[in-house]
Short mmCIF file of C-alpha atoms in Angstrom, two decimals:
data_model
loop_
_atom_site.label_atom_id
_atom_site.label_comp_id
_atom_site.label_asym_id
_atom_site.label_seq_id
_atom_site.Cartn_x
_atom_site.Cartn_y
_atom_site.Cartn_z
CA MET A 1 -20.49 -7.82 -5.93
CA ASN A 2 -21.53 -11.37 -5.15
CA VAL A 3 -21.88 -13.76 -8.09
CA LEU A 4 -23.20 -17.32 -8.12
CA PHE A 5 -22.69 -19.51 -11.20
CA VAL A 6 -25.21 -22.34 -11.49
CA CYS A 7 -25.20 -25.46 -13.65
CA THR A 8 -26.78 -28.89 -13.36
CA GLY A 9 -23.81 -30.96 -12.20
CA ASN A 10 -21.42 -28.20 -11.05
CA SER A 11 -18.73 -30.34 -12.60
CA ALA A 12 -17.46 -28.36 -15.60
CA ARG A 13 -18.92 -25.09 -16.90
CA SER A 14 -19.84 -23.46 -13.60
CA GLN A 15 -16.53 -24.56 -12.06
CA MET A 16 -14.68 -22.94 -14.95
CA ALA A 17 -16.69 -19.73 -14.59
CA GLU A 18 -16.08 -19.57 -10.85
CA THR A 19 -12.35 -20.08 -11.27
CA VAL A 20 -11.93 -17.61 -14.12
CA LEU A 21 -13.90 -14.75 -12.52
CA ARG A 22 -12.19 -15.24 -9.16
CA SER A 23 -8.82 -15.09 -10.90
CA MET A 24 -9.69 -12.22 -13.23
CA ALA A 25 -11.23 -9.78 -10.76
CA PRO A 26 -10.57 -10.91 -7.16
CA ASP A 27 -11.01 -7.41 -5.72
CA SER A 28 -14.34 -6.74 -7.41
CA PHE A 29 -16.30 -9.98 -7.05
CA THR A 30 -17.03 -12.64 -4.45
CA VAL A 31 -17.64 -15.78 -6.51
CA ALA A 32 -19.21 -19.18 -5.93
CA SER A 33 -20.68 -21.97 -8.06
CA ALA A 34 -23.24 -24.68 -7.41
CA GLY A 35 -25.28 -27.38 -9.11
CA THR A 36 -28.94 -28.33 -9.05
CA SER A 37 -27.76 -31.98 -9.07
CA PRO A 38 -24.04 -31.88 -8.16
CA GLU A 39 -21.90 -34.67 -9.57
CA GLY A 40 -18.37 -33.84 -8.45
CA VAL A 41 -15.75 -31.88 -10.36
CA ASP A 42 -14.84 -33.56 -13.66
CA GLU A 43 -11.12 -34.38 -13.82
CA ARG A 44 -10.99 -32.89 -17.33
CA THR A 45 -12.16 -29.57 -15.90
CA ILE A 46 -9.27 -29.60 -13.45
CA ALA A 47 -6.87 -30.54 -16.24
CA VAL A 48 -7.78 -27.67 -18.61
CA LEU A 49 -7.83 -25.13 -15.78
CA CYS A 50 -4.39 -26.20 -14.59
CA LYS A 51 -3.05 -26.19 -18.14
CA ALA A 52 -4.31 -22.60 -18.54
CA GLY A 53 -2.51 -21.59 -15.34
CA PHE A 54 -5.48 -21.31 -12.96
CA ASP A 55 -5.35 -22.27 -9.30
CA THR A 56 -7.79 -25.17 -8.77
CA SER A 57 -7.13 -25.75 -5.09
CA GLY A 58 -10.32 -25.86 -3.09
CA LEU A 59 -12.62 -26.54 -6.03
CA ARG A 60 -15.48 -28.83 -5.07
CA SER A 61 -18.93 -29.63 -6.36
CA LYS A 62 -21.66 -27.94 -4.31
CA SER A 63 -25.45 -28.05 -4.20
CA VAL A 64 -27.54 -24.91 -4.66
CA ASP A 65 -29.10 -25.84 -1.31
CA GLU A 66 -25.83 -24.81 0.32
CA PHE A 67 -26.55 -21.20 -0.70
CA ALA A 68 -30.25 -21.09 0.18
CA GLY A 69 -31.18 -17.77 1.74
CA GLN A 70 -28.01 -16.00 0.61
CA THR A 71 -28.21 -12.80 -1.43
CA PHE A 72 -26.37 -12.51 -4.74
CA ASP A 73 -26.04 -9.51 -7.03
CA TYR A 74 -25.92 -11.92 -9.98
CA VAL A 75 -27.07 -15.51 -10.34
CA ILE A 76 -25.78 -16.76 -13.69
CA SER A 77 -26.87 -20.11 -15.10
CA LEU A 78 -24.69 -21.87 -17.64
CA CYS A 79 -27.22 -24.39 -18.96
CA ASP A 80 -30.91 -24.19 -19.80
CA LYS A 81 -31.95 -26.81 -17.22
CA ALA A 82 -30.32 -24.91 -14.38
CA HIS A 83 -31.85 -21.66 -15.62
CA GLN A 84 -35.34 -23.15 -15.51
CA GLU A 85 -34.80 -24.48 -11.99
CA CYS A 86 -33.19 -21.31 -10.63
CA LYS A 87 -34.96 -18.53 -12.52
CA HIS A 88 -36.91 -17.61 -9.38
CA TRP A 89 -33.90 -17.44 -7.05
CA PRO A 90 -35.39 -15.52 -4.10
CA HIS A 91 -32.43 -13.29 -3.25
CA ALA A 92 -30.94 -12.48 -6.66
CA GLY A 93 -30.40 -8.96 -7.89
CA VAL A 94 -30.08 -10.00 -11.53
CA LEU A 95 -30.68 -13.42 -13.09
CA MET A 96 -28.70 -14.14 -16.26
CA ALA A 97 -28.58 -17.14 -18.61
CA TRP A 98 -25.33 -18.06 -20.35
CA ASP A 99 -26.14 -21.24 -22.24
CA PHE A 100 -22.91 -23.08 -23.13
CA PRO A 101 -22.96 -26.62 -24.58
CA ASP A 102 -21.92 -29.29 -22.10
CA PRO A 103 -18.35 -30.39 -22.97
CA LYS A 104 -19.00 -33.73 -21.28
CA GLU A 105 -21.48 -34.59 -24.01
CA SER A 106 -19.11 -33.72 -26.86
CA THR A 107 -16.88 -36.14 -28.80
CA ASP A 108 -14.47 -33.31 -29.59
CA PRO A 109 -11.20 -34.00 -27.73
CA LEU A 110 -10.77 -30.23 -27.31
CA ALA A 111 -14.30 -29.66 -26.01
CA PHE A 112 -13.22 -28.73 -22.48
CA THR A 113 -10.50 -26.40 -23.79
CA ARG A 114 -12.92 -24.65 -26.15
CA THR A 115 -15.53 -24.29 -23.42
CA LEU A 116 -12.99 -22.71 -21.08
CA GLN A 117 -11.99 -20.27 -23.83
CA GLU A 118 -15.60 -19.30 -24.55
CA ILE A 119 -16.47 -18.86 -20.88
CA SER A 120 -13.29 -16.80 -20.34
CA GLU A 121 -14.26 -14.45 -23.17
CA ARG A 122 -17.76 -13.99 -21.77
CA ILE A 123 -16.36 -13.25 -18.32
CA ARG A 124 -13.87 -10.72 -19.71
CA LEU A 125 -16.84 -8.84 -21.19
CA PHE A 126 -18.79 -9.17 -17.92
CA VAL A 127 -15.87 -7.73 -15.93
CA LEU A 128 -15.38 -4.90 -18.46
CA VAL A 129 -19.05 -3.90 -18.24
CA HIS A 130 -18.96 -3.87 -14.42
CA SER A 131 -15.47 -2.45 -13.91
CA LYS A 132 -16.40 1.25 -13.90
CA SER A 133 -16.34 2.90 -10.51
CA PRO A 134 -19.84 3.85 -9.30
CA SER A 135 -18.55 7.35 -8.50
CA VAL A 136 -17.28 7.78 -12.05
CA VAL A 137 -20.55 6.52 -13.50
CA ALA A 138 -22.61 8.88 -11.33
CA ALA A 139 -20.45 11.90 -12.14
CA THR A 140 -20.66 11.28 -15.90
CA LEU A 141 -24.41 10.54 -16.01
CA THR A 142 -25.89 12.11 -19.16
CA PRO A 143 -29.43 13.53 -19.49
CA LEU A 144 -30.29 10.76 -21.97
CA GLU A 145 -29.17 8.02 -19.58
CA PHE A 146 -31.03 9.64 -16.71
CA TYR A 147 -34.32 10.03 -18.55
CA LYS A 148 -34.06 6.50 -19.94
CA ALA A 149 -33.77 5.26 -16.37
CA LEU A 150 -36.95 7.15 -15.46
CA ALA A 151 -38.89 5.83 -18.47
CA ASP A 152 -40.08 2.73 -16.57
CA GLU A 153 -42.74 3.32 -13.90
CA THR A 154 -41.28 0.82 -11.43
CA ARG A 155 -37.90 2.55 -11.62
CA LEU A 156 -39.47 6.03 -11.42
CA LEU A 157 -41.58 5.13 -8.39
CA SER A 158 -38.60 3.46 -6.72
CA LEU A 159 -36.44 6.56 -7.24
CA LEU A 160 -39.13 8.89 -5.93
CA LEU A 161 -39.76 6.72 -2.88
CA ILE A 162 -36.04 6.55 -2.13
CA THR A 163 -35.77 10.33 -2.59
CA HIS A 164 -38.70 10.80 -0.20
CA GLU A 165 -37.48 8.33 2.44
CA ARG A 166 -33.72 8.84 1.90
CA GLU A 167 -33.03 5.09 2.03
CA LEU A 168 -35.13 1.98 1.48
CA CYS A 169 -34.43 -1.73 1.30
CA VAL A 170 -35.70 -4.17 -1.30
CA CYS A 171 -38.41 -5.45 1.03
CA ASP A 172 -39.68 -1.89 1.62
CA LEU A 173 -40.05 -1.31 -2.10
CA MET A 174 -41.70 -4.70 -2.59
CA ALA A 175 -44.37 -3.71 -0.07
CA ALA A 176 -44.79 -0.13 -1.31
CA LEU A 177 -45.10 -1.09 -4.99
CA ASP A 178 -46.77 -4.46 -4.46
CA GLU A 179 -44.23 -6.12 -6.77
CA SER A 180 -42.13 -9.28 -6.61
CA GLN A 181 -38.57 -9.36 -5.29
CA PRO A 182 -36.99 -10.37 -8.64
CA LYS A 183 -38.68 -7.48 -10.45
CA ILE A 184 -37.73 -4.88 -7.84
CA SER A 185 -34.15 -6.14 -7.61
CA ARG A 186 -33.78 -6.18 -11.39
CA HIS A 187 -34.82 -2.53 -11.69
CA LEU A 188 -32.69 -1.46 -8.73
CA ALA A 189 -29.67 -3.18 -10.27
CA HIS A 190 -30.30 -1.17 -13.44
CA LEU A 191 -30.38 2.09 -11.46
CA ARG A 192 -27.25 1.15 -9.53
CA LYS A 193 -25.42 0.27 -12.74
CA SER A 194 -26.45 3.65 -14.18
CA GLY A 195 -24.83 5.36 -11.19
CA ILE A 196 -28.09 6.81 -9.86
CA LEU A 197 -28.30 4.66 -6.73
CA LEU A 198 -25.75 3.43 -4.21
CA ASP A 199 -26.35 0.29 -2.18
CA ARG A 200 -25.25 -1.25 1.11
CA ARG A 201 -25.90 -4.63 2.68
CA GLN A 202 -27.43 -5.28 6.06
CA GLY A 203 -28.19 -8.92 6.81
CA GLN A 204 -30.01 -10.52 3.89
CA TRP A 205 -31.35 -7.22 2.53
CA VAL A 206 -29.78 -4.57 0.34
CA TYR A 207 -30.54 -0.91 1.08
CA TYR A 208 -30.54 1.78 -1.61
CA ARG A 209 -30.08 5.55 -1.55
CA LEU A 210 -29.40 8.23 -4.14
CA HIS A 211 -25.75 8.27 -5.10
CA PRO A 212 -24.08 11.15 -3.16
CA GLU A 213 -22.19 12.16 -6.32
CA LEU A 214 -25.32 12.27 -8.48
CA PRO A 215 -25.26 15.49 -10.56
CA GLU A 216 -27.25 18.24 -8.85
CA TRP A 217 -29.52 18.79 -11.85
CA SER A 218 -30.74 15.17 -11.74
CA SER A 219 -31.41 15.07 -7.99
CA ASN A 220 -33.25 18.41 -8.34
CA ILE A 221 -35.50 16.85 -10.98
CA LEU A 222 -36.50 14.09 -8.57
CA ARG A 223 -37.19 16.54 -5.76
CA LEU A 224 -39.24 18.83 -8.03
CA THR A 225 -41.22 15.86 -9.31
CA LEU A 226 -42.12 14.96 -5.72
CA GLU A 227 -42.96 18.55 -4.85
CA HIS A 228 -45.30 19.11 -7.79
CA ASN A 229 -46.96 15.68 -7.83
CA PRO A 230 -47.88 15.06 -4.17
CA ASP A 231 -50.54 12.46 -4.99
CA TYR A 232 -48.32 10.30 -7.17
CA LEU A 233 -46.88 8.36 -4.23
CA THR A 234 -49.97 8.35 -2.00
CA MET A 235 -50.82 4.66 -2.42
CA ALA A 236 -47.19 3.52 -2.31
CA LEU A 237 -46.50 5.49 0.89
CA LYS A 238 -49.67 4.11 2.45
CA ARG A 239 -48.51 0.54 1.77
CA LEU A 240 -45.04 1.37 3.05
CA SER A 241 -46.34 2.83 6.31
CA ALA A 242 -48.46 -0.27 6.86
CA THR A 243 -45.30 -2.41 6.98
CA CYS A 244 -43.45 -0.21 9.50
#
């Protein structure tokens, strides 16, 4: 998964988050950080990271403009200002806000150390939540989890369309459901996390299909729903065909 950490200056908090996640789960995440108004990496950030045993080589302050047009599974802001400026990131699967106080504004001599500790704890939880194999999640899907996933109409329509078409990209679903990219991506990320969908990247778009290890009973429910409700997707399929 691709993760972008965003802060205002990209000098402390987002640099810490980038370094910690890259170190903690290098095989699971591709990580970057950027600032809405980059200021350069604060020397105190380098100092606390080095003291904690992290590799800081290659760290540099970057502008969000450097990542314009790139797709990220998660765009995570670490301050309220950055969240407001980046909450409509056009190619983000999930937008998250982790609001940590700026250690540069603190008089506490241990402010940078405490911030690194707090960010590290949050990232440990983030990694734990996303560490399950998609195959394991799909195979252990419970009826309650499955029906909860279907309880939102955008998710239900997306699943039925994907079942009908076998595979669709985010832009296809945006057109078919007449919804925004952030909303579609958010719901698809939920379905992927639940183990119902599997994704693949092609260029700037992400394509989704039913997980091949989805329990047979759940895939049968989707097929039966399509079979017995032929009019439910009429408008969505009409919009979809108009884009092809």
